[in-house]
mmCIF file of C-alpha atoms and ligand atoms in Angstrom:
data_model
loop_
_atom_site.group_PDB
_atom_site.id
_atom_site.type_symbol
_atom_site.label_atom_id
_atom_site.label_comp_id
_atom_site.label_asym_id
_atom_site.label_seq_id
_atom_site.Cartn_x
_atom_site.Cartn_y
_atom_site.Cartn_z
ATOM 1 C CA MET A 20 -47.376 241.138 191.315
ATOM 2 C CA LYS A 21 -49.214 237.784 191.575
ATOM 3 C CA THR A 22 -50.295 235.821 188.480
ATOM 4 C CA PRO A 23 -53.916 236.690 187.598
ATOM 5 C CA MET A 24 -56.593 234.202 188.640
ATOM 6 C CA LYS A 25 -59.306 233.501 186.110
ATOM 7 C CA VAL A 26 -62.835 233.819 187.478
ATOM 8 C CA ALA A 27 -65.662 232.553 185.248
ATOM 9 C CA VAL A 28 -69.153 233.877 186.007
ATOM 10 C CA THR A 29 -72.320 232.621 184.310
ATOM 11 C CA GLY A 30 -75.512 234.662 184.133
ATOM 12 C CA ALA A 31 -73.292 237.685 184.534
ATOM 13 C CA ALA A 32 -75.757 240.135 183.016
ATOM 14 C CA GLY A 33 -78.493 239.119 185.459
ATOM 15 C CA GLN A 34 -79.384 240.810 188.735
ATOM 16 C CA ILE A 35 -76.915 238.952 190.973
ATOM 17 C CA GLY A 36 -74.199 239.138 188.324
ATOM 18 C CA TYR A 37 -74.566 242.900 188.151
ATOM 19 C CA SER A 38 -73.616 243.204 191.838
ATOM 20 C CA LEU A 39 -71.152 240.360 191.887
ATOM 21 C CA LEU A 40 -68.801 241.311 189.060
ATOM 22 C CA PHE A 41 -67.978 244.741 190.395
ATOM 23 C CA ARG A 42 -67.146 243.394 193.851
ATOM 24 C CA ILE A 43 -64.938 240.654 192.420
ATOM 25 C CA ALA A 44 -63.124 243.217 190.268
ATOM 26 C CA ALA A 45 -62.684 245.545 193.252
ATOM 27 C CA GLY A 46 -60.793 242.817 195.149
ATOM 28 C CA ASP A 47 -63.465 242.030 197.746
ATOM 29 C CA MET A 48 -63.321 238.311 197.016
ATOM 30 C CA LEU A 49 -59.666 237.413 196.434
ATOM 31 C CA GLY A 50 -57.902 240.301 198.126
ATOM 32 C CA GLU A 51 -56.289 243.577 197.183
ATOM 33 C CA ASP A 52 -53.129 241.977 195.823
ATOM 34 C CA GLN A 53 -54.759 239.451 193.476
ATOM 35 C CA PRO A 54 -55.148 240.442 189.795
ATOM 36 C CA ILE A 55 -58.188 238.954 188.070
ATOM 37 C CA ASP A 56 -59.145 237.794 184.602
ATOM 38 C CA LEU A 57 -62.930 237.875 184.483
ATOM 39 C CA CYS A 58 -64.883 235.912 181.918
ATOM 40 C CA MET A 59 -68.656 236.096 181.644
ATOM 41 C CA LEU A 60 -70.877 233.440 180.103
ATOM 42 C CA GLU A 61 -74.143 234.629 178.615
ATOM 43 C CA ARG A 62 -76.802 232.909 176.586
ATOM 44 C CA ASP A 63 -76.444 233.013 172.844
ATOM 45 C CA ASN A 64 -79.135 235.562 172.051
ATOM 46 C CA GLU A 65 -78.971 239.175 171.007
ATOM 47 C CA ALA A 66 -80.460 240.683 174.167
ATOM 48 C CA SER A 67 -78.161 238.758 176.538
ATOM 49 C CA ILE A 68 -75.037 239.472 174.505
ATOM 50 C CA LYS A 69 -75.955 243.164 174.347
ATOM 51 C CA ALA A 70 -76.552 243.295 178.115
ATOM 52 C CA ALA A 71 -73.195 241.610 178.782
ATOM 53 C CA ARG A 72 -71.496 244.127 176.486
ATOM 54 C CA GLY A 73 -73.010 246.936 178.558
ATOM 55 C CA VAL A 74 -71.698 245.382 181.781
ATOM 56 C CA MET A 75 -68.231 245.068 180.226
ATOM 57 C CA MET A 76 -68.322 248.757 179.302
ATOM 58 C CA GLU A 77 -69.157 249.646 182.903
ATOM 59 C CA LEU A 78 -66.373 247.410 184.223
ATOM 60 C CA ASP A 79 -63.981 249.264 181.906
ATOM 61 C CA ASP A 80 -65.288 252.575 183.203
ATOM 62 C CA CYS A 81 -64.447 251.624 186.792
ATOM 63 C CA ALA A 82 -60.719 251.393 185.908
ATOM 64 C CA PHE A 83 -60.295 248.675 188.552
ATOM 65 C CA PRO A 84 -56.537 248.316 189.161
ATOM 66 C CA LEU A 85 -56.876 244.536 189.746
ATOM 67 C CA LEU A 86 -58.854 243.802 186.602
ATOM 68 C CA ASN A 87 -56.328 242.384 184.166
ATOM 69 C CA LYS A 88 -58.726 241.163 181.475
ATOM 70 C CA VAL A 89 -62.480 240.964 180.860
ATOM 71 C CA CYS A 90 -64.255 238.846 178.304
ATOM 72 C CA SER A 91 -67.788 237.824 177.488
ATOM 73 C CA THR A 92 -68.789 234.756 175.521
ATOM 74 C CA SER A 93 -71.644 232.342 174.983
ATOM 75 C CA ASP A 94 -69.251 229.410 174.550
ATOM 76 C CA PRO A 95 -68.811 227.488 177.845
ATOM 77 C CA SER A 96 -65.458 226.092 176.697
ATOM 78 C CA GLU A 97 -64.075 229.578 176.189
ATOM 79 C CA CYS A 98 -65.499 230.803 179.478
ATOM 80 C CA PHE A 99 -64.167 227.949 181.635
ATOM 81 C CA ARG A 100 -60.838 227.407 179.829
ATOM 82 C CA ASP A 101 -58.081 227.461 182.488
ATOM 83 C CA ALA A 102 -60.484 228.959 185.024
ATOM 84 C CA ASP A 103 -59.440 228.872 188.691
ATOM 85 C CA ILE A 104 -62.913 229.677 189.983
ATOM 86 C CA ALA A 105 -66.364 229.223 188.432
ATOM 87 C CA MET A 106 -69.399 230.974 189.857
ATOM 88 C CA LEU A 107 -72.458 229.417 188.218
ATOM 89 C CA VAL A 108 -75.152 232.035 188.730
ATOM 90 C CA GLY A 109 -77.116 231.753 185.486
ATOM 91 C CA ALA A 110 -80.160 229.520 185.695
ATOM 92 C CA ARG A 111 -83.586 229.318 184.200
ATOM 93 C CA PRO A 112 -86.142 231.047 186.455
ATOM 94 C CA ARG A 113 -89.385 229.262 187.230
ATOM 95 C CA THR A 114 -92.303 230.586 185.193
ATOM 96 C CA ALA A 115 -95.986 230.314 186.110
ATOM 97 C CA ASP A 116 -96.628 227.442 183.684
ATOM 98 C CA MET A 117 -93.722 225.321 184.971
ATOM 99 C CA GLN A 118 -93.916 222.320 187.289
ATOM 100 C CA ARG A 119 -90.994 221.645 189.625
ATOM 101 C CA ALA A 120 -89.859 218.755 187.418
ATOM 102 C CA ASP A 121 -89.868 221.054 184.357
ATOM 103 C CA LEU A 122 -87.636 223.534 186.176
ATOM 104 C CA LEU A 123 -85.268 220.759 187.215
ATOM 105 C CA ALA A 124 -85.139 219.459 183.655
ATOM 106 C CA ALA A 125 -84.502 222.895 182.125
ATOM 107 C CA ASN A 126 -81.714 223.616 184.574
ATOM 108 C CA ALA A 127 -80.275 220.107 184.338
ATOM 109 C CA GLN A 128 -79.472 220.742 180.667
ATOM 110 C CA ILE A 129 -77.548 223.901 181.593
ATOM 111 C CA PHE A 130 -75.529 222.225 184.359
ATOM 112 C CA VAL A 131 -74.799 219.059 182.351
ATOM 113 C CA GLN A 132 -73.292 221.215 179.610
ATOM 114 C CA GLN A 133 -71.359 223.443 182.012
ATOM 115 C CA GLY A 134 -70.111 220.492 184.111
ATOM 116 C CA ARG A 135 -68.743 218.834 180.981
ATOM 117 C CA ALA A 136 -67.060 222.013 179.792
ATOM 118 C CA ILE A 137 -65.458 222.510 183.228
ATOM 119 C CA ASN A 138 -64.288 218.902 183.159
ATOM 120 C CA ASN A 139 -62.657 219.340 179.756
ATOM 121 C CA VAL A 140 -61.043 222.757 179.899
ATOM 122 C CA ALA A 141 -60.796 224.218 183.416
ATOM 123 C CA LYS A 142 -57.779 224.008 185.721
ATOM 124 C CA PRO A 143 -57.894 220.586 187.451
ATOM 125 C CA ASP A 144 -58.161 222.245 190.875
ATOM 126 C CA ILE A 145 -60.937 224.673 189.871
ATOM 127 C CA LYS A 146 -63.296 225.685 192.692
ATOM 128 C CA VAL A 147 -66.951 225.766 191.664
ATOM 129 C CA LEU A 148 -69.784 227.582 193.424
ATOM 130 C CA VAL A 149 -73.330 227.046 192.159
ATOM 131 C CA VAL A 150 -75.761 229.873 192.953
ATOM 132 C CA GLY A 151 -78.460 229.222 190.312
ATOM 133 C CA ASN A 152 -81.408 227.327 191.764
ATOM 134 C CA PRO A 153 -82.075 224.584 192.665
ATOM 135 C CA CYS A 154 -78.442 225.146 193.623
ATOM 136 C CA ASN A 155 -77.759 221.963 195.636
ATOM 137 C CA THR A 156 -79.009 219.708 192.849
ATOM 138 C CA ASN A 157 -77.448 221.825 190.100
ATOM 139 C CA ALA A 158 -74.079 221.441 191.861
ATOM 140 C CA TYR A 159 -74.683 217.682 192.029
ATOM 141 C CA ILE A 160 -75.347 217.600 188.267
ATOM 142 C CA ALA A 161 -72.234 219.601 187.369
ATOM 143 C CA ARG A 162 -70.104 217.353 189.614
ATOM 144 C CA LYS A 163 -71.482 214.175 188.061
ATOM 145 C CA CYS A 164 -70.593 215.528 184.610
ATOM 146 C CA ALA A 165 -67.020 216.390 185.610
ATOM 147 C CA PRO A 166 -65.388 213.104 186.628
ATOM 148 C CA ASN A 167 -61.843 214.482 186.207
ATOM 149 C CA ILE A 168 -62.310 217.179 188.849
ATOM 150 C CA ASN A 169 -62.159 216.485 192.588
ATOM 151 C CA PRO A 170 -65.854 216.076 193.575
ATOM 152 C CA LYS A 171 -65.171 218.136 196.705
ATOM 153 C CA ASN A 172 -64.654 221.184 194.493
ATOM 154 C CA PHE A 173 -68.334 221.401 193.473
ATOM 155 C CA THR A 174 -70.210 223.388 196.108
ATOM 156 C CA ALA A 175 -73.515 225.258 196.322
ATOM 157 C CA MET A 176 -74.448 228.477 198.060
ATOM 158 C CA MET A 177 -76.070 228.401 201.469
ATOM 159 C CA ARG A 178 -74.027 231.300 202.811
ATOM 160 C CA LEU A 179 -76.946 233.666 202.224
ATOM 161 C CA ASP A 180 -79.077 231.513 204.537
ATOM 162 C CA HIS A 181 -76.191 231.514 207.029
ATOM 163 C CA ASN A 182 -75.829 235.309 206.875
ATOM 164 C CA ARG A 183 -79.580 235.800 207.189
ATOM 165 C CA THR A 184 -79.609 233.632 210.320
ATOM 166 C CA LEU A 185 -76.664 235.535 211.825
ATOM 167 C CA THR A 186 -78.454 238.868 211.534
ATOM 168 C CA GLN A 187 -81.793 237.558 212.818
ATOM 169 C CA VAL A 188 -80.075 236.151 215.917
ATOM 170 C CA ALA A 189 -77.910 239.240 216.459
ATOM 171 C CA GLN A 190 -80.992 241.468 216.304
ATOM 172 C CA LYS A 191 -82.912 239.200 218.664
ATOM 173 C CA ILE A 192 -80.303 239.068 221.407
ATOM 174 C CA ASN A 193 -78.795 242.456 220.658
ATOM 175 C CA CYS A 194 -75.222 241.502 219.882
ATOM 176 C CA LYS A 195 -72.897 241.946 216.911
ATOM 177 C CA VAL A 196 -72.950 239.367 214.115
ATOM 178 C CA THR A 197 -69.245 238.877 214.753
ATOM 179 C CA ASP A 198 -69.960 237.860 218.368
ATOM 180 C CA ILE A 199 -71.840 234.754 217.182
ATOM 181 C CA GLU A 200 -69.866 231.561 216.649
ATOM 182 C CA GLY A 201 -70.702 228.007 215.628
ATOM 183 C CA LEU A 202 -73.881 228.691 213.688
ATOM 184 C CA CYS A 203 -74.743 226.789 210.513
ATOM 185 C CA VAL A 204 -77.638 226.019 208.173
ATOM 186 C CA TRP A 205 -78.028 222.355 207.303
ATOM 187 C CA GLY A 206 -79.653 220.833 204.263
ATOM 188 C CA ASN A 207 -81.131 222.105 201.049
ATOM 189 C CA HIS A 208 -81.395 225.747 199.977
ATOM 190 C CA GLY A 209 -85.184 225.625 199.987
ATOM 191 C CA GLY A 210 -88.154 225.497 202.332
ATOM 192 C CA THR A 211 -86.753 222.610 204.401
ATOM 193 C CA MET A 212 -83.367 224.145 205.332
ATOM 194 C CA PHE A 213 -82.494 224.037 209.025
ATOM 195 C CA PRO A 214 -80.766 227.007 210.712
ATOM 196 C CA ASP A 215 -79.037 225.349 213.668
ATOM 197 C CA LEU A 216 -78.358 227.413 216.771
ATOM 198 C CA THR A 217 -77.841 224.481 219.102
ATOM 199 C CA HIS A 218 -74.042 224.631 218.857
ATOM 200 C CA SER A 219 -73.678 228.393 218.635
ATOM 201 C CA THR A 220 -72.376 230.711 221.294
ATOM 202 C CA VAL A 221 -72.073 234.431 221.926
ATOM 203 C CA LYS A 222 -68.859 235.225 223.770
ATOM 204 C CA GLY A 223 -68.773 231.637 224.989
ATOM 205 C CA LYS A 224 -72.401 231.548 226.196
ATOM 206 C CA PRO A 225 -74.786 229.129 224.403
ATOM 207 C CA VAL A 226 -77.255 231.008 222.204
ATOM 208 C CA MET A 227 -79.998 228.547 223.197
ATOM 209 C CA THR A 228 -79.843 229.943 226.765
ATOM 210 C CA MET A 229 -80.545 233.443 225.399
ATOM 211 C CA ILE A 230 -83.581 232.712 223.249
ATOM 212 C CA ASP A 231 -86.749 230.719 223.740
ATOM 213 C CA LYS A 232 -87.472 227.649 221.681
ATOM 214 C CA THR A 233 -90.830 228.999 220.486
ATOM 215 C CA TRP A 234 -89.142 232.011 218.863
ATOM 216 C CA TYR A 235 -86.536 229.700 217.374
ATOM 217 C CA LEU A 236 -88.947 227.233 215.783
ATOM 218 C CA SER A 237 -91.988 229.421 215.070
ATOM 219 C CA ASP A 238 -90.210 232.596 214.061
ATOM 220 C CA LEU A 239 -86.546 232.208 213.121
ATOM 221 C CA VAL A 240 -86.741 228.968 211.105
ATOM 222 C CA PRO A 241 -89.675 230.136 208.886
ATOM 223 C CA THR A 242 -88.228 233.667 208.605
ATOM 224 C CA VAL A 243 -84.923 232.373 207.222
ATOM 225 C CA ALA A 244 -86.627 229.858 204.919
ATOM 226 C CA GLY A 245 -89.103 232.477 203.672
ATOM 227 C CA ARG A 246 -86.712 235.426 203.458
ATOM 228 C CA GLY A 247 -86.275 235.210 199.687
ATOM 229 C CA GLY A 248 -90.040 235.433 199.186
ATOM 230 C CA ALA A 249 -90.328 238.328 201.680
ATOM 231 C CA ILE A 250 -87.708 240.266 199.724
ATOM 232 C CA ILE A 251 -89.536 239.713 196.434
ATOM 233 C CA LYS A 252 -92.718 241.023 198.073
ATOM 234 C CA ALA A 253 -90.981 244.103 199.473
ATOM 235 C CA ARG A 254 -88.690 244.975 196.571
ATOM 236 C CA GLY A 255 -90.540 243.550 193.604
ATOM 237 C CA HIS A 256 -87.384 241.648 192.637
ATOM 238 C CA SER A 257 -85.518 238.728 194.181
ATOM 239 C CA SER A 258 -82.509 239.256 196.439
ATOM 240 C CA ALA A 259 -79.518 240.258 194.377
ATOM 241 C CA ALA A 260 -76.942 242.335 196.275
ATOM 242 C CA SER A 261 -77.203 240.108 199.359
ATOM 243 C CA ALA A 262 -76.905 236.977 197.204
ATOM 244 C CA ALA A 263 -73.839 238.429 195.463
ATOM 245 C CA ASN A 264 -72.383 239.308 198.871
ATOM 246 C CA ALA A 265 -72.914 235.740 200.083
ATOM 247 C CA ALA A 266 -71.226 234.364 196.944
ATOM 248 C CA ILE A 267 -68.222 236.613 197.657
ATOM 249 C CA ASP A 268 -68.169 235.428 201.305
ATOM 250 C CA HIS A 269 -68.349 231.764 200.228
ATOM 251 C CA ILE A 270 -65.384 231.933 197.848
ATOM 252 C CA ARG A 271 -63.336 234.250 200.084
ATOM 253 C CA SER A 272 -63.662 231.855 203.046
ATOM 254 C CA TRP A 273 -62.813 228.863 200.841
ATOM 255 C CA ILE A 274 -59.705 230.477 199.327
ATOM 256 C CA LYS A 275 -58.464 232.620 202.170
ATOM 257 C CA GLY A 276 -59.717 230.601 205.160
ATOM 258 C CA SER A 277 -62.443 231.134 207.739
ATOM 259 C CA ASN A 278 -60.118 231.913 210.680
ATOM 260 C CA ASP A 279 -61.137 228.719 212.488
ATOM 261 C CA GLN A 280 -64.775 229.863 212.403
ATOM 262 C CA ILE A 281 -67.612 227.641 211.250
ATOM 263 C CA VAL A 282 -69.326 228.781 208.055
ATOM 264 C CA THR A 283 -72.030 227.087 205.982
ATOM 265 C CA MET A 284 -71.273 225.550 202.595
ATOM 266 C CA ALA A 285 -73.385 223.069 200.664
ATOM 267 C CA VAL A 286 -70.877 220.346 199.764
ATOM 268 C CA PRO A 287 -70.938 216.687 198.692
ATOM 269 C CA SER A 288 -71.734 214.618 201.767
ATOM 270 C CA ASP A 289 -69.029 212.215 202.915
ATOM 271 C CA GLY A 290 -71.635 210.343 204.946
ATOM 272 C CA SER A 291 -71.152 212.487 208.077
ATOM 273 C CA TYR A 292 -74.143 212.791 210.408
ATOM 274 C CA GLY A 293 -76.004 210.081 208.458
ATOM 275 C CA ILE A 294 -76.436 212.274 205.366
ATOM 276 C CA PRO A 295 -76.285 209.929 202.342
ATOM 277 C CA GLU A 296 -72.909 210.114 200.657
ATOM 278 C CA GLY A 297 -72.860 212.278 197.536
ATOM 279 C CA LEU A 298 -75.872 214.519 198.245
ATOM 280 C CA THR A 299 -74.947 218.213 198.075
ATOM 281 C CA PHE A 300 -75.978 219.207 201.586
ATOM 282 C CA GLY A 301 -75.510 222.328 203.712
ATOM 283 C CA PHE A 302 -72.915 221.490 206.397
ATOM 284 C CA PRO A 303 -70.902 223.372 208.990
ATOM 285 C CA VAL A 304 -67.387 223.646 207.561
ATOM 286 C CA VAL A 305 -64.098 225.262 208.488
ATOM 287 C CA CYS A 306 -61.893 226.555 205.646
ATOM 288 C CA LYS A 307 -58.104 226.606 205.706
ATOM 289 C CA ASP A 308 -55.288 226.681 203.130
ATOM 290 C CA GLY A 309 -57.661 226.780 200.146
ATOM 291 C CA ASP A 310 -59.658 223.777 201.348
ATOM 292 C CA TYR A 311 -62.656 223.075 203.568
ATOM 293 C CA GLU A 312 -63.491 220.320 206.030
ATOM 294 C CA ILE A 313 -66.911 219.307 207.309
ATOM 295 C CA VAL A 314 -66.943 219.876 211.085
ATOM 296 C CA LYS A 315 -67.209 216.482 212.775
ATOM 297 C CA GLY A 316 -68.411 215.361 216.165
ATOM 298 C CA LEU A 317 -71.259 217.835 216.776
ATOM 299 C CA GLU A 318 -73.973 216.463 219.002
ATOM 300 C CA ILE A 319 -77.023 215.532 216.956
ATOM 301 C CA ASP A 320 -80.347 214.640 218.572
ATOM 302 C CA ASP A 321 -83.819 213.639 217.367
ATOM 303 C CA PHE A 322 -84.618 217.299 216.772
ATOM 304 C CA HIS A 323 -81.796 217.559 214.200
ATOM 305 C CA LYS A 324 -82.610 214.179 212.688
ATOM 306 C CA GLU A 325 -86.196 215.226 211.994
ATOM 307 C CA PHE A 326 -84.977 218.266 209.988
ATOM 308 C CA PHE A 327 -82.246 216.248 208.274
ATOM 309 C CA ALA A 328 -84.820 213.665 207.112
ATOM 310 C CA LYS A 329 -86.949 216.351 205.392
ATOM 311 C CA ASN A 330 -83.917 217.724 203.564
ATOM 312 C CA ILE A 331 -82.633 214.301 202.569
ATOM 313 C CA LYS A 332 -86.061 213.452 201.165
ATOM 314 C CA ALA A 333 -86.242 216.686 199.128
ATOM 315 C CA LEU A 334 -82.736 216.231 197.718
ATOM 316 C CA GLU A 335 -83.172 212.531 196.968
ATOM 317 C CA GLU A 336 -86.362 213.263 195.041
ATOM 318 C CA GLU A 337 -84.529 215.857 192.941
ATOM 319 C CA LYS A 338 -81.587 213.492 192.481
ATOM 320 C CA ALA A 339 -83.868 210.742 191.143
ATOM 321 C CA ILE A 340 -85.236 213.121 188.494
ATOM 322 C CA VAL A 341 -81.869 214.472 187.392
ATOM 323 C CA ASP A 342 -80.064 211.103 187.458
ATOM 324 C CA GLU A 343 -82.349 210.026 184.615
ATOM 325 C CA ILE A 344 -81.640 213.216 182.695
ATOM 326 C CA ILE A 345 -77.866 212.874 183.163
ATOM 327 C CA ALA A 346 -78.003 209.240 182.000
ATOM 328 C CA LYS A 347 -79.839 210.263 178.808
ATOM 329 C CA SER A 348 -77.710 213.353 178.047
HETATM 330 P P1 NDP B 30 -81.637 236.793 186.656
HETATM 331 O O1 NDP B 30 -82.820 236.186 185.962
HETATM 332 O O2 NDP B 30 -81.586 238.267 186.889
HETATM 333 O O3 NDP B 30 -80.319 236.422 185.884
HETATM 334 C C1 NDP B 30 -80.069 235.140 185.402
HETATM 335 C C2 NDP B 30 -79.062 235.297 184.324
HETATM 336 O O4 NDP B 30 -78.683 233.990 183.925
HETATM 337 C C3 NDP B 30 -79.593 236.018 183.101
HETATM 338 O O5 NDP B 30 -78.608 236.923 182.666
HETATM 339 C C4 NDP B 30 -79.802 234.860 182.134
HETATM 340 O O6 NDP B 30 -79.641 235.244 180.802
HETATM 341 C C5 NDP B 30 -78.639 233.981 182.533
HETATM 342 N N1 NDP B 30 -78.738 232.619 182.043
HETATM 343 C C6 NDP B 30 -79.794 231.802 181.945
HETATM 344 N N2 NDP B 30 -79.429 230.640 181.412
HETATM 345 C C7 NDP B 30 -78.090 230.724 181.180
HETATM 346 C C8 NDP B 30 -77.109 229.862 180.635
HETATM 347 N N3 NDP B 30 -77.452 228.661 180.180
HETATM 348 N N4 NDP B 30 -75.826 230.275 180.568
HETATM 349 C C9 NDP B 30 -75.489 231.467 180.998
HETATM 350 N N5 NDP B 30 -76.366 232.352 181.499
HETATM 351 C C10 NDP B 30 -77.638 231.989 181.586
HETATM 352 O O7 NDP B 30 -81.465 235.966 187.981
HETATM 353 P P2 NDP B 30 -80.702 236.353 189.320
HETATM 354 O O8 NDP B 30 -79.374 236.925 188.979
HETATM 355 O O9 NDP B 30 -81.605 237.110 190.188
HETATM 356 O O10 NDP B 30 -80.545 234.906 189.963
HETATM 357 C C11 NDP B 30 -79.727 233.912 189.380
HETATM 358 C C12 NDP B 30 -79.963 232.588 190.065
HETATM 359 O O11 NDP B 30 -79.549 232.649 191.414
HETATM 360 C C13 NDP B 30 -81.428 232.149 190.085
HETATM 361 O O12 NDP B 30 -81.489 230.770 189.785
HETATM 362 C C14 NDP B 30 -81.831 232.375 191.536
HETATM 363 O O13 NDP B 30 -82.876 231.524 191.920
HETATM 364 C C15 NDP B 30 -80.527 232.041 192.242
HETATM 365 N N6 NDP B 30 -80.389 232.539 193.619
HETATM 366 C C16 NDP B 30 -79.767 231.714 194.520
HETATM 367 C C17 NDP B 30 -79.601 232.089 195.826
HETATM 368 C C18 NDP B 30 -78.924 231.171 196.812
HETATM 369 O O14 NDP B 30 -78.889 231.520 198.006
HETATM 370 N N7 NDP B 30 -78.388 230.048 196.407
HETATM 371 C C19 NDP B 30 -80.091 233.393 196.298
HETATM 372 C C20 NDP B 30 -80.691 234.213 195.281
HETATM 373 C C21 NDP B 30 -80.845 233.771 193.974
HETATM 374 P P3 NDP B 30 -80.933 235.750 179.940
HETATM 375 O O15 NDP B 30 -81.106 237.160 180.352
HETATM 376 O O16 NDP B 30 -80.480 235.558 178.568
HETATM 377 O O17 NDP B 30 -82.081 234.867 180.323
#
């Protein structure tokens, strides 16, 4: 039997957490031969602690063979101690009275604290996925507060945007999602993200020869960017099971490899494609041997550059706000 891996999950008693934990414990993320120690971080208030206790009781009641240990705490140091993987889902939701800067500030405090705790107590090669929004900038904050950890190991979730794009395209051209290769979503997980079909193929045939550009730009791009809002309208709650599924996909690809396929991860830019170094940006990556590499050498034209510029602007504005907060914290 393998040594258990410790997976730390924040916001575990929330909507996404409620889907995510059970799939991790069932082996969907790390495989059927990998025992897991699961530790949940909840806020230090009675309601959250009670909710987490309820989730722990349900995890017990599943009798998952792979679940070696479960714990719940409101102490980040306890949660992240010796963790192999951290899934940072918990974040402050935007309320009606909040400006964007207020939301950034509220979340910055959370990710400063969690980044520092990860830096001090986690395994040095911990892999971090930030789901809580604004996820790209939250991942940037946590990375900046964890100088002892390889910066590459702080990533944010754009796999949901990737998966959404896959299905929209598959439905449009009537193929299987698994037939589509080379697709990615560049940029920021927000209104400016750019689902890129220009390098994707279906059984070797370019997708761009199977769709028209009007559908692509006037339908697909806004549908993917607005999908979260459409789900809230339809369901009355934000996407949860699909977000949890994307988080599982993200970590599984990273740890177990993506079989030479391109997937989307938001990762610190190394300057590729003119994206300023250090911004957490959605890139096409290939995962192998527990690592990922940004795919290089894709042809980029003015059409891409226009979308990139919007995303760079959005992320640099957020970075300017949080850099001040990090400096003062
Ligand atoms: P919920 O509001 O249902 O859950 C959030 C959870 O986080 C709650 O349990 C909350 O606790 C907890 N929490 C808040 N602050 C902290 C903290 N400091 N430490 C630990 N836990 C904390 O939200 P969802 O599960 O629906 O969504 C979680 C996040 O994921 C949101 O930011 C959402 O925007 C984002 N998201 C990202 C997606 C992506 O593609 N990147 C897709 C979908 C969602 P309490 O109950 O005490 O407030």
